[in-house]
XYZ file of C-alpha atoms in Angstrom:
667
model
C -0.075 -0.060 0.009
C 2.770 2.257 0.880
C 4.565 1.487 -2.708
C 0.841 2.887 -4.276
C 0.670 5.984 -1.694
C 4.137 7.090 -3.221
C 3.550 6.347 -7.044
C 4.109 9.325 -8.673
C 0.523 9.230 -10.474
C -0.972 9.448 -6.696
C 1.594 12.017 -5.968
C 0.610 14.428 -9.060
C -3.309 13.630 -8.279
C -3.403 15.010 -4.684
C -2.009 18.191 -3.115
C -2.231 16.637 0.190
C -1.497 13.001 1.127
C -1.931 11.887 4.832
C -0.841 8.307 6.348
C -2.211 7.707 9.762
C -1.785 4.383 11.460
C -4.938 3.685 13.169
C -4.590 1.201 16.430
C -6.338 0.611 19.872
C -3.714 2.687 21.580
C -4.053 5.965 19.641
C -7.061 8.315 20.463
C -8.804 10.338 18.441
C -7.342 13.505 19.386
C -3.882 11.950 18.963
C -4.901 10.808 15.578
C -5.793 14.525 14.761
C -2.652 16.016 15.806
C -0.928 13.619 13.623
C -2.814 14.389 10.758
C -2.388 18.073 11.593
C 1.536 17.497 11.638
C 1.601 15.212 8.376
C -0.780 17.614 6.422
C 1.306 21.012 7.163
C 4.612 19.438 7.114
C 5.265 20.477 10.843
C 6.564 17.575 12.905
C 7.326 19.622 16.088
C 3.749 21.246 16.830
C 3.101 21.097 20.842
C -0.502 20.453 20.837
C -0.456 20.125 25.013
C -3.058 23.294 25.273
C -5.329 22.474 22.265
C -8.615 20.999 22.827
C -10.819 19.088 20.119
C -12.464 22.289 18.881
C -8.900 23.982 18.178
C -8.003 20.770 16.582
C -10.837 21.318 14.260
C -10.441 24.627 13.381
C -6.577 23.971 12.381
C -7.716 20.752 10.398
C -10.144 22.511 8.580
C -7.926 25.407 7.465
C -5.268 22.928 6.445
C -8.059 20.987 4.253
C -9.865 23.848 2.798
C -9.974 23.576 -0.794
C -7.290 21.055 -0.977
C -7.450 17.591 -2.808
C -6.360 15.145 -0.249
C -5.858 11.630 0.105
C -6.260 10.203 3.586
C -4.949 6.528 4.265
C -6.169 5.266 7.584
C -4.179 1.990 7.949
C -4.733 -1.109 10.085
C -8.201 -0.060 11.063
C -9.475 -1.732 14.336
C -13.015 -2.493 14.984
C -13.727 0.766 16.687
C -16.852 2.068 15.032
C -17.339 4.988 17.640
C -13.501 6.164 16.738
C -14.650 6.294 13.075
C -17.840 8.135 13.681
C -15.872 10.710 15.574
C -13.237 11.254 13.311
C -15.246 11.428 10.067
C -16.764 14.541 11.293
C -13.537 16.458 11.283
C -12.574 15.722 7.636
C -14.592 18.233 5.867
C -13.709 21.110 3.635
C -11.469 19.315 1.199
C -12.234 19.919 -2.560
C -13.845 17.681 -5.067
C -11.719 14.520 -5.756
C -10.615 14.126 -2.176
C -10.365 10.644 -1.409
C -10.231 8.451 2.028
C -8.879 4.894 1.996
C -9.377 2.274 5.096
C -7.146 -0.832 5.403
C -8.309 -3.314 7.762
C -7.872 -7.202 8.169
C -11.406 -7.431 9.799
C -14.180 -7.488 6.771
C -17.020 -6.130 9.422
C -14.825 -3.012 10.101
C -14.841 -2.575 5.885
C -18.244 -2.913 5.503
C -18.796 -0.124 8.623
C -16.568 2.308 6.865
C -17.310 1.776 3.254
C -19.222 3.670 0.731
C -17.572 1.697 -2.247
C -17.416 -2.131 -2.439
C -14.298 -3.731 -0.392
C -11.246 -4.611 -2.233
C -9.661 -8.012 -0.905
C -6.112 -8.340 -1.593
C -5.035 -11.654 -3.309
C -2.334 -14.009 -2.095
C 1.014 -13.556 -3.355
C 2.004 -15.711 -6.566
C 4.333 -18.823 -5.700
C 7.195 -17.081 -7.843
C 6.971 -13.905 -5.637
C 6.965 -15.860 -2.366
C 10.050 -18.062 -3.724
C 11.957 -14.758 -4.343
C 10.870 -13.374 -1.108
C 11.809 -16.470 0.660
C 15.441 -17.204 -0.758
C 16.252 -13.405 -0.465
C 15.738 -13.529 3.305
C 17.220 -16.677 3.936
C 20.670 -16.689 1.673
C 23.113 -13.784 1.931
C 25.234 -13.442 -1.660
C 26.849 -16.695 -2.925
C 25.138 -18.907 -0.034
C 22.593 -20.444 -2.905
C 25.421 -21.901 -4.798
C 27.093 -23.413 -1.614
C 23.718 -25.147 -0.564
C 22.137 -26.585 -3.575
C 20.271 -29.149 -1.805
C 18.098 -26.477 0.189
C 16.714 -25.004 -3.035
C 14.454 -27.919 -3.442
C 13.568 -28.288 0.313
C 12.871 -24.371 0.562
C 10.704 -24.648 -2.273
C 8.531 -27.236 -0.716
C 8.155 -24.921 2.240
C 7.110 -22.031 0.200
C 4.443 -24.171 -1.310
C 3.222 -24.984 2.093
C 3.150 -21.309 2.874
C 0.027 -20.888 0.408
C 1.006 -17.592 -0.965
C 0.721 -15.923 2.894
C 4.084 -13.342 2.834
C 3.826 -13.292 6.363
C 4.319 -17.095 6.733
C 7.537 -16.821 4.214
C 9.117 -14.235 6.150
C 8.294 -16.317 9.418
C 10.059 -19.054 8.253
C 12.548 -17.316 6.401
C 13.761 -15.633 9.528
C 13.754 -18.961 11.304
C 15.882 -20.825 8.744
C 18.729 -18.229 7.688
C 20.522 -18.890 11.062
C 20.453 -22.915 10.264
C 21.337 -24.226 6.988
C 21.418 -27.834 7.812
C 19.466 -30.071 5.494
C 18.433 -31.944 8.332
C 16.977 -28.749 9.969
C 15.251 -27.504 6.846
C 13.636 -31.166 6.288
C 12.292 -31.075 9.820
C 10.601 -27.701 9.182
C 8.875 -28.998 5.972
C 7.770 -32.251 7.475
C 6.407 -30.847 10.810
C 2.994 -32.194 12.037
C 1.795 -28.733 12.375
C 1.238 -28.434 8.621
C -1.519 -31.478 8.503
C -2.901 -30.295 12.218
C -6.650 -29.840 12.376
C -5.853 -27.806 15.524
C -4.609 -24.834 14.043
C -7.975 -22.813 13.461
C -6.879 -19.362 12.329
C -3.520 -19.630 13.514
C -0.809 -19.739 10.573
C 1.269 -23.162 10.780
C 4.290 -21.235 10.035
C 3.642 -19.091 13.105
C 3.187 -21.980 15.405
C 6.412 -23.603 13.914
C 8.264 -20.375 14.385
C 6.955 -19.728 17.954
C 8.003 -23.360 18.855
C 11.496 -23.012 17.750
C 12.122 -19.833 19.859
C 14.605 -20.305 22.784
C 12.712 -20.073 26.010
C 13.866 -16.492 27.106
C 12.768 -15.115 23.695
C 9.338 -16.751 24.272
C 8.838 -15.108 27.556
C 9.936 -11.680 26.277
C 7.582 -11.822 23.387
C 4.555 -12.949 25.609
C 5.162 -9.977 27.492
C 4.400 -7.604 24.595
C 0.913 -8.682 24.722
C 0.066 -5.845 27.436
C 0.558 -3.606 24.304
C -2.898 -2.874 22.558
C -3.181 -4.350 18.993
C -1.480 -2.210 16.279
C 0.471 -0.297 18.925
C 3.939 1.455 18.110
C 6.441 -0.017 20.566
C 9.109 2.191 21.589
C 12.265 -0.183 21.612
C 13.910 1.287 24.799
C 10.651 1.146 26.713
C 9.984 -2.703 25.925
C 13.795 -3.428 26.938
C 13.442 -1.496 30.112
C 10.151 -3.521 30.808
C 11.660 -6.701 30.148
C 14.669 -5.847 32.547
C 12.004 -4.702 35.097
C 10.572 -8.275 34.970
C 13.870 -9.921 35.199
C 13.439 -11.556 31.560
C 16.927 -10.159 30.793
C 19.626 -12.127 32.349
C 23.487 -11.721 31.371
C 25.814 -14.264 32.075
C 28.567 -11.797 31.956
C 29.330 -8.754 34.255
C 30.661 -6.844 31.258
C 27.421 -7.638 29.103
C 24.921 -4.381 29.623
C 21.219 -5.600 30.163
C 20.354 -2.797 27.648
C 22.529 -3.973 25.169
C 21.403 -7.533 25.611
C 17.950 -6.579 25.375
C 18.359 -4.994 21.997
C 19.994 -8.230 21.034
C 16.892 -10.171 21.907
C 14.538 -7.479 20.306
C 16.930 -8.025 17.071
C 16.384 -11.422 17.032
C 12.801 -11.367 17.262
C 12.892 -8.623 14.541
C 14.830 -10.645 12.244
C 12.184 -13.786 12.706
C 9.584 -11.333 11.693
C 7.719 -11.326 14.956
C 8.138 -7.403 14.930
C 7.520 -5.199 11.619
C 10.310 -2.842 10.104
C 12.005 -0.559 12.833
C 10.939 2.913 12.174
C 12.412 6.209 13.789
C 9.595 8.855 15.127
C 9.838 12.324 15.504
C 10.139 14.521 17.971
C 12.158 12.131 20.079
C 14.026 10.203 17.374
C 13.170 7.086 19.325
C 13.098 3.734 17.164
C 9.592 1.774 17.452
C 8.314 -0.887 15.881
C 4.869 -3.183 15.885
C 3.674 -6.440 15.428
C 1.486 -7.589 12.772
C -2.131 -8.359 13.604
C -2.045 -12.167 13.190
C 1.265 -12.305 15.134
C -0.449 -10.187 18.012
C -3.413 -12.408 18.143
C -1.221 -15.538 18.467
C 1.114 -13.816 21.226
C -1.774 -13.027 23.046
C -3.134 -16.718 23.011
C 0.116 -18.089 24.256
C 0.311 -15.415 26.784
C -2.644 -17.279 28.240
C -3.554 -16.251 31.688
C -0.373 -14.402 32.631
C -1.362 -11.064 30.942
C -4.655 -9.335 30.555
C -6.082 -6.291 28.784
C -8.658 -4.568 30.902
C -11.339 -2.757 29.369
C -14.855 -1.256 30.485
C -16.416 -4.298 29.079
C -14.070 -6.804 30.614
C -16.024 -9.136 32.956
C -13.253 -11.017 34.626
C -9.656 -11.445 34.970
C -8.007 -14.700 35.328
C -6.891 -15.705 38.776
C -3.188 -16.425 37.886
C -2.910 -13.008 36.148
C 0.500 -11.180 36.793
C 0.473 -8.588 34.153
C -2.579 -5.833 33.317
C -2.997 -3.149 31.159
C -5.902 -0.939 31.099
C -7.162 0.234 27.630
C -10.466 2.264 28.083
C -11.082 1.646 31.623
C -13.393 4.096 33.335
C -11.503 5.573 35.866
C -14.133 7.742 37.565
C -14.921 5.220 40.067
C -12.994 5.061 43.530
C -12.332 1.391 43.435
C -10.304 -1.235 41.257
C -12.134 -3.629 38.958
C -13.723 -6.033 41.826
C -12.093 -8.985 39.829
C -8.708 -7.827 40.499
C -9.255 -7.009 44.352
C -7.278 -10.471 45.053
C -4.700 -10.385 43.032
C -1.909 -9.422 45.461
C 0.697 -10.906 43.243
C 0.456 -8.595 40.454
C 3.667 -7.679 38.668
C 2.676 -5.106 36.061
C 0.040 -2.363 36.209
C -0.021 -0.500 32.564
C -2.025 2.150 30.899
C -0.796 1.957 27.310
C -3.347 4.299 25.742
C -2.693 8.215 25.387
C -4.957 10.082 27.283
C -6.199 7.163 29.488
C -4.832 7.283 32.944
C -5.884 6.674 36.600
C -6.715 9.155 39.256
C -5.465 9.308 42.888
C -7.400 6.974 44.183
C -6.628 4.306 42.118
C -2.948 5.175 42.299
C -3.485 4.821 46.045
C -5.245 1.482 45.953
C -2.449 -0.122 43.536
C 0.127 0.908 45.743
C -1.332 -0.310 48.986
C -2.788 -3.517 47.727
C 0.261 -4.575 45.111
C 3.609 -4.923 47.129
C 5.133 -7.172 44.458
C 4.589 -4.799 41.696
C 7.817 -4.391 39.406
C 6.166 -2.124 36.657
C 3.691 0.612 37.562
C 2.619 2.818 34.647
C 0.367 5.612 35.820
C 0.955 7.854 32.805
C -1.511 10.364 31.772
C -2.715 10.696 35.410
C -4.003 14.132 36.556
C -3.178 14.106 40.537
C -1.118 16.952 41.879
C 1.159 14.770 44.601
C 2.468 11.034 44.171
C 0.740 9.342 47.086
C 3.462 9.221 49.839
C 2.996 5.253 50.199
C 4.960 4.928 46.741
C 8.391 4.358 48.760
C 6.762 1.066 50.256
C 6.907 -0.442 46.716
C 10.458 -1.960 47.373
C 10.801 -4.298 44.437
C 9.432 -1.793 42.047
C 11.813 -1.351 39.131
C 9.794 0.773 36.491
C 7.620 3.902 37.262
C 6.013 6.198 34.566
C 4.315 9.050 35.569
C 4.666 10.651 31.962
C 1.862 13.019 30.710
C 0.617 14.149 33.989
C 0.118 17.920 33.509
C -0.813 18.588 37.283
C 1.773 16.924 39.394
C 4.029 19.641 41.114
C 6.107 17.279 43.492
C 7.496 13.824 43.932
C 7.147 12.835 47.575
C 10.479 12.217 49.054
C 9.329 8.485 49.821
C 10.201 7.848 46.122
C 13.948 7.519 47.193
C 13.335 4.893 49.456
C 12.654 2.653 46.105
C 16.058 1.489 45.761
C 15.416 -1.419 43.316
C 13.984 1.391 40.840
C 15.665 1.451 37.481
C 13.623 3.275 35.186
C 11.614 6.789 36.003
C 9.872 8.669 33.252
C 8.567 11.877 34.059
C 8.381 13.617 30.500
C 5.063 15.860 30.194
C 5.110 16.631 33.675
C 5.175 20.513 32.909
C 4.264 21.529 36.360
C 6.987 19.725 38.147
C 8.993 22.083 40.159
C 11.777 20.147 41.164
C 13.111 16.544 41.947
C 13.555 15.398 45.272
C 16.888 16.377 46.977
C 17.505 12.816 48.295
C 17.998 11.258 44.536
C 21.273 9.678 45.318
C 19.391 6.930 47.301
C 18.183 5.604 43.847
C 21.459 3.615 43.558
C 19.990 1.031 40.811
C 18.376 3.996 38.708
C 19.492 3.377 35.159
C 16.957 5.362 33.018
C 15.950 8.943 33.729
C 13.264 10.724 31.411
C 12.205 14.255 32.864
C 10.150 17.432 32.233
C 10.706 19.904 34.924
C 10.209 23.816 35.635
C 13.765 23.942 37.294
C 16.527 26.322 35.618
C 19.419 23.693 36.882
C 19.944 20.661 38.761
C 21.218 21.423 41.870
C 24.148 19.354 42.743
C 23.937 15.662 44.347
C 20.198 15.495 42.108
C 21.086 13.824 39.173
C 24.973 14.311 38.839
C 24.942 11.671 41.697
C 23.269 9.183 39.805
C 26.183 6.996 38.912
C 24.327 3.997 37.509
C 22.433 6.227 35.046
C 22.592 4.616 31.376
C 20.546 7.186 29.803
C 19.230 10.624 30.739
C 16.472 12.287 28.981
C 15.812 15.993 29.334
C 12.829 17.097 27.680
C 10.612 20.317 27.228
C 12.315 21.939 30.327
C 11.109 25.535 29.157
C 13.109 27.105 32.105
C 16.300 25.104 31.820
C 19.388 27.214 31.552
C 22.354 25.091 32.406
C 23.076 21.586 33.040
C 25.400 20.641 36.254
C 28.974 20.264 35.875
C 28.101 17.122 38.395
C 27.643 15.420 35.042
C 31.045 14.330 34.940
C 30.208 11.745 37.648
C 27.720 10.121 35.364
C 30.519 7.694 34.247
C 28.080 4.962 33.060
C 25.741 7.274 31.003
C 25.752 5.803 27.446
C 22.818 8.074 25.959
C 22.299 11.834 26.675
C 19.151 13.476 25.028
C 18.551 17.148 25.356
C 14.954 18.161 23.672
C 13.162 21.498 23.444
C 14.989 23.425 25.911
C 14.770 26.706 24.470
C 16.924 28.696 27.418
C 19.788 26.211 27.072
C 22.566 28.035 26.141
C 25.797 26.112 26.760
C 26.985 22.301 27.745
C 29.172 22.088 30.696
C 33.059 21.483 30.338
C 32.399 18.309 32.163
C 30.858 16.812 29.320
C 34.412 15.609 28.280
C 34.120 13.245 31.187
C 31.511 11.217 29.627
C 33.565 8.379 28.259
C 31.014 5.943 28.005
C 28.847 7.923 26.251
C 27.501 6.276 22.889
C 24.660 8.293 21.818
C 23.892 12.145 22.078
C 20.879 13.709 20.938
C 20.286 17.425 20.936
C 17.020 18.847 19.313
C 15.278 22.036 19.407
C 17.372 23.850 21.871
C 17.050 27.564 20.384
C 20.027 29.216 22.077
C 22.640 26.326 22.410
C 25.591 26.615 20.352
C 27.048 23.217 19.806
C 30.557 22.096 20.182
C 31.674 25.200 22.261
C 32.358 22.949 25.424
C 36.238 22.330 26.083
C 37.989 19.365 25.021
C 34.948 17.288 23.146
C 37.629 14.864 22.354
C 36.692 13.233 25.600
C 33.553 11.625 23.851
C 35.812 8.871 22.443
C 32.940 6.369 22.439
C 30.277 8.267 20.807
C 28.419 6.086 18.222
C 25.230 7.970 17.165
C 24.786 11.734 16.979
C 21.449 13.503 16.297
C 21.178 17.260 15.807
C 18.034 19.200 15.135
C 16.542 22.694 15.284
C 19.642 24.418 16.461
C 20.336 27.956 15.269
C 23.741 27.007 13.819
C 26.147 24.195 13.234
C 29.778 24.900 13.905
C 31.551 24.034 10.525
C 35.088 23.861 12.233
C 37.273 20.915 11.871
C 37.366 19.717 15.448
C 38.206 16.151 14.532
C 36.334 14.667 17.392
C 34.175 11.952 16.695
C 36.394 9.311 15.398
C 34.163 6.324 16.342
C 30.711 7.778 14.932
C 28.694 5.410 13.022
C 25.295 7.442 12.788
C 24.507 11.063 12.086
C 21.081 12.545 11.768
C 20.998 16.210 11.061
C 17.458 17.474 10.856
C 15.584 20.740 11.062
C 18.441 23.105 10.250
C 16.999 25.866 7.899
C 20.390 27.775 8.149
C 22.565 25.168 7.149
C 24.077 25.388 3.701
C 26.793 22.787 3.949
C 27.451 19.631 5.829
C 30.223 20.435 8.776
C 33.696 19.543 7.909
C 34.311 17.626 11.123
C 32.154 14.864 9.754
C 35.174 14.005 7.996
C 36.962 12.823 11.137
C 34.561 10.037 11.038
C 35.390 8.888 7.593
C 36.251 5.253 8.496
C 33.481 4.483 10.865
C 30.322 6.126 9.463
C 27.767 4.172 8.458
C 24.589 5.696 8.614
C 23.486 9.391 7.428
C 20.314 10.955 7.348
C 19.600 14.644 6.311
C 16.250 15.975 6.866
C 14.412 19.370 6.618
C 17.393 21.353 5.762
C 15.742 23.444 3.356
C 18.506 25.706 2.411
C 21.248 23.174 1.673
C 22.379 23.494 -2.262
C 24.407 20.826 -2.591
C 26.448 17.870 -0.640
C 30.168 18.389 -0.676
C 32.601 16.528 -2.642
C 34.643 15.165 0.438
C 31.089 12.952 0.884
C 33.241 10.394 -1.224
C 35.847 10.105 1.450
C 33.056 8.527 3.735
C 34.148 5.168 2.641
C 32.206 3.044 5.397
C 28.651 4.403 4.371
C 26.145 1.821 4.160
C 22.842 3.834 4.073
C 21.963 7.233 3.029
C 18.890 9.013 3.914
C 17.570 12.538 2.394
C 14.200 14.297 2.987
C 12.635 17.794 2.587
C 15.668 19.360 1.487
C 13.982 21.219 -1.218
C 17.015 23.285 -2.737
C 19.038 19.887 -3.130
C 19.511 19.266 -6.924
C 22.143 16.764 -7.432
C 24.692 14.139 -5.370
C 28.236 14.569 -5.565
C 30.000 13.061 -8.560
C 32.018 10.895 -6.486
C 29.092 8.640 -5.294
C 30.530 6.015 -7.000
C 33.360 5.773 -5.038
C 30.991 4.689 -1.800
C 31.442 0.872 -2.498
C 29.974 -0.065 0.658
C 26.713 1.696 0.043
C 23.553 -0.804 -0.015
C 20.772 1.608 0.158
C 19.787 5.407 -0.773
C 16.606 6.894 0.361
C 15.311 10.240 -1.121
C 11.885 11.588 0.044
C 10.119 14.922 -0.806
C 13.105 16.213 -2.645
C 11.677 17.602 -5.857
C 14.918 18.465 -7.741
C 17.031 15.809 -6.427
C 14.220 13.047 -6.932
C 14.184 14.123 -10.639
C 17.853 14.078 -11.156
C 18.021 10.628 -9.563
C 15.592 9.398 -12.308
C 17.821 11.002 -15.161
C 21.226 12.245 -15.080
C 22.372 10.678 -11.846
C 21.649 6.981 -12.625
C 25.268 6.410 -13.545
C 26.503 7.850 -10.613
C 24.352 5.764 -8.357
C 24.159 2.694 -10.555
C 26.444 0.400 -8.023
C 23.744 1.168 -5.152
C 21.618 -2.126 -4.659
C 18.437 -0.237 -3.232
C 17.364 3.199 -4.256
C 14.087 4.693 -3.175
C 12.538 7.716 -4.497
C 9.779 8.951 -2.618
C 8.944 5.570 -1.244
C 9.208 3.723 -4.688
C 12.116 1.408 -5.312
C 13.771 2.525 -8.637
C 16.492 -0.117 -8.460
């Protein structure tokens, strides 16, 4: 569908094109916000103070007299959401169209004013091509001729279902033994009468998973169907439940968790990873059939609770609330006896608990490892929070009312993750934060101008620190130098932050640095940046300027994102210092950059280049053919460059295996 959406004939026929993922975990308000961002091209709009009426007016202005195409992808069986949404979609010109994709025929009937179009199964030859492309790297087919026949038999059993092909390809690419392939081909599940609506390939793939991956995959059923899952978050949730175990003290739990996730992704249990604004965090999701299967194998351990839920299993350990009516003062009656709960979770934007609910959770469920009270509206966290001695994950994000954290929170010495973003009224952090000896991840929005000594700088176990939307933040403490285990530092939407402390040079373990929408910050003016020797990933966006001096500091950099820099007219020269390491380069929303430098050809290790919304960029450097490691080039919404890549540039990029222009593969 994405290929059709980006086809030139579609692009030329519609003035606006909007793609929205519609899932259970996205509210109507969030859908409208996403629609406004997509249609306006402004991905950094802050909607915190906008009500539905204001959103209606904004959207009507954007759609007024425009011929638009709106794709509502993966619509779930929520007729109420559609009834609310369609009232906002007025004002477009004649010729506007709305396309709904869904795996549920009853949803299609509810939406449709035209006949439903059913997608045919994939042709056998295409399935065969997909299978062997995923299984074999270059040259392996010739080395394993016996597997070609067995593989063809397996593909035939997949009956034209691409998901089945991908699942088995992900399973088989790690084991090229003939006997293993024959075992999969002759598996009893293919002829079982007990499969029901479950794909045999899905059962086989799950059966072959190691036990630790089965446990991690099952836990993901606490997310609603179709939900974008933040990869860092799910890894932290796995850690909180003790699902990630390292046999080596040198192996970071977060790195091991990333390996778990990558393995599940390789086996096609998760869809492709995407990087989302404004946090530039990586997200993924499950295909619906996979999700339904995972819910079934999670059995009684996990339960999604809505206002229609009648009973909750006696042995449930993890509970997620979807649309539960929180106006009452009591927990659902069927939960009252579940004293051994390990997870309370609120995954849907805008749905959170009241103070009484939070108090009841804390007083009843002393074995909690994960407590998600996001999108709540209480001004003070109950003082009893400190009694949750085993709690490892606490999320208060999206609470626009909370002003203080009770000091008892500092008694939670097992706490690993604390999320406080979008807590815009939070005045300060408790003074005894140094007691949180296990804290590894801190995400914070606060009204403080700076962090006092021994508040953040004393958290020596921190692996990631994200400071977001701190409108009053002027400076960071020099105490940062004590964060010797810090791997990720994110500074986002801090408009008064003017400089970074010289103590940054002591963050020798830092691997990822994100600096986004800090309007007054002059980057690279701190002293001796050579101290950041381990930096692997750098994201820069929305800064007033980017120092182009040849500072020669990032000699291990592997990934660079430069986005939202309207004043940028050339890439910074210091990038050449990463010539022997840089693999991924992304340039987005740099409207005034006219050309890429000829020295780009010196970045010999580049494997992927993405360029989007660079309107004045007309061509690529002549030396592109020197980038022999380059495997993928993506160009999106760059009219001049898109045109030349289809014409004059073809010979210059002919060596690149995959070239995408506006989402369409051209070679």
